[in-house]
Amino acid sequence: MITFENVTKKLGGKTVLDGISFEVPKGETFVIVGLSGAGKSVTLKHMVQLLIPDRGSVRIGTDIISEARGMDLERMRGRFGVLFQGAALLQWLSVFENVALPLREHTSLTEEDIKKKVLEKLRLLNMEDAVDKFPSDLSGGMQKRVGLARAIVMDPEIILYDEPTSGLDPVTSRLIDQLIENLRTELGITSVVVTHDLHSALSIGTQIMMIDGGKIVENAAPNDFIQSKNEIVKRFLESQYITRRGAWEKGMESHV
Amino acid sequence: MKNIASEHQQRMSYLDLPIRSFRRLGRLILLACHDMGHALIMAGSATLYIRTLWKPRARHELATQLYITGIKSLGVITVVAFFTGMILALQTGLELRRFGQEVNIGTAVTVVMIREMGPFMTGLIIAASVGSAIAAQLGTMAVSEEISALEVMSINPNRFLVMPRLVALAIMMPILTVYTNLLGILGGGIVGSTQLGVDFYAYIDNATRYAENKDLYVGLLKAVVFGIIIATVACFQGLTTREGAVGVGRATRQTVIISFLLILVVGYIITRLFYI
């Protein structure tokens, strides 16, 4: 579905991605983990051409998004929904208007249909009571849920999540994890999640890739990931109190 | 041999500072050209999107920007315009009084206001108030990834954000300039009648008799150009903001400085083109 081929990116003179190649399979939840500054968010931004690789290419199916321009790029980006780290809601628009924005810009739906669709998505995230509020009236977690409602309102094929659970309380974190899982199992949506939270990664991910110093150090299914012999992965697992006993069971924190 | 080497080294250290300064200047000029090119492309792209103004959302955003630019700036413009006219009348009146010509302050104030001071003062006020606010707003949006979010939603920031601000400033600047001119002339008349003993009606008669239509048109042309300059500089600085709150502060400051400089330089060029 998404293919990185030998992608290299330098930012401010520093190599952030160093010739990485990997593939995100269709209908899977692909989780990218790593320390801060490892290049996780930079990888995510290449998928929607918010950054262009210095070398290599990024493909979405058969389309090369890293080289797309104009209408082609718009069409390719139309396949994505993105939840940004800070939600990135437009501050002068209400919750309803924020979620309705892509519908108003790209569809010819009537106001009635837009309202129905926006409320449906907000209900999914327990945010239907906040329709008339403005982002500044909401907590960080609530803003993130509205950001997620906006990301899924156009029913995209692929959803990118940049730190979807960072700064959230455990209950909201699990709600978002559950939603990501449901989108995969019920609608077959492909998800790419960037996170520090290994418990969340192991619960929702069907494939986990770890980046360190701009290189891929591990790319495996959750059970193989926790059995990894790579020293960096081992240290990362230990730092979050995850041991290598037995198989990881989704939704269970049995290894903690 | 050693002496020659140390002499060469010493000469190099003398040359080091000018070479480094020259290199730095070259880099700054290149950067300015690069930024100017990108800002013009942005403004050109936003201009092409004027055709989308029929959409209700775009019209609503334009109305909001017209309100922010026009109505919210009226207070400060009123005070500045009034006092500009008063100062002009006082200064020219005191000089003209020496020749018994104080009745001509009407012409002096009117011509100076509509040719130069009206668009110039309005431009400075709008650059400092509206331009800096635009840069701060778009800069904050850039650092909090709101601009990226728009791009990912295939909503072109040049259409969604730049175009309404560009159009609003191009429309509002000449309107505000006319307002500034009228208040400046009125302020001059009040000073003339209360401080210099010039009858108010004689002042108005003098003011309207010698000013030409060309003065008004050139002044309004300047106002439109200044509006486009302020919007372009502010939107470009805002959209290219990096490095968090520090970057937002830098973008705001740069907007005011660059707008002021361009208003001065372009104002001179327009005057030179139409009056010599």
Coordinates of C-alpha atoms in Angstrom, one line a residue, chain A residues 45 50 74 77 82 84 88-92 101-102 104-106 150, chain B residues 57 137 141 144-146 148-155 159-161:
Chain A
K45 CA 5.3 13.4 6.8
L50 CA 4.7 17.3 3.7
E74 CA -4.4 16.5 -4.2
R77 CA -3.7 13.2 -0.4
V82 CA -4.1 12.5 9.3
F84 CA -1.5 15.5 14.0
A88 CA -3.9 21.0 14.5
L89 CA -7.5 22.2 14.7
L90 CA -8.2 25.6 13.2
Q91 CA -8.7 27.8 16.3
W92 CA -11.3 30.2 14.9
L101 CA -14.3 21.6 6.7
P102 CA -13.1 18.7 4.4
R104 CA -17.5 21.5 2.7
E105 CA -14.3 21.9 0.7
H106 CA -14.4 18.6 -1.3
R150 CA -11.8 15.3 11.2
Chain B
R57 CA -17.1 30.2 2.7
Q137 CA -1.9 34.3 13.2
M141 CA -0.9 28.2 12.6
S144 CA 1.1 24.2 15.4
E145 CA 0.9 22.2 12.2
E146 CA -2.5 23.8 11.2
S148 CA 0.2 21.2 7.3
A149 CA -3.3 20.0 8.2
L150 CA -4.8 22.2 5.5
E151 CA -2.3 20.9 2.9
V152 CA -3.0 17.3 3.8
M153 CA -6.8 18.0 3.5
S154 CA -5.9 19.4 0.0
I155 CA -7.0 22.8 1.1
R159 CA -6.7 30.1 -1.5
F160 CA -8.0 29.6 2.0
L161 CA -5.8 32.0 3.9

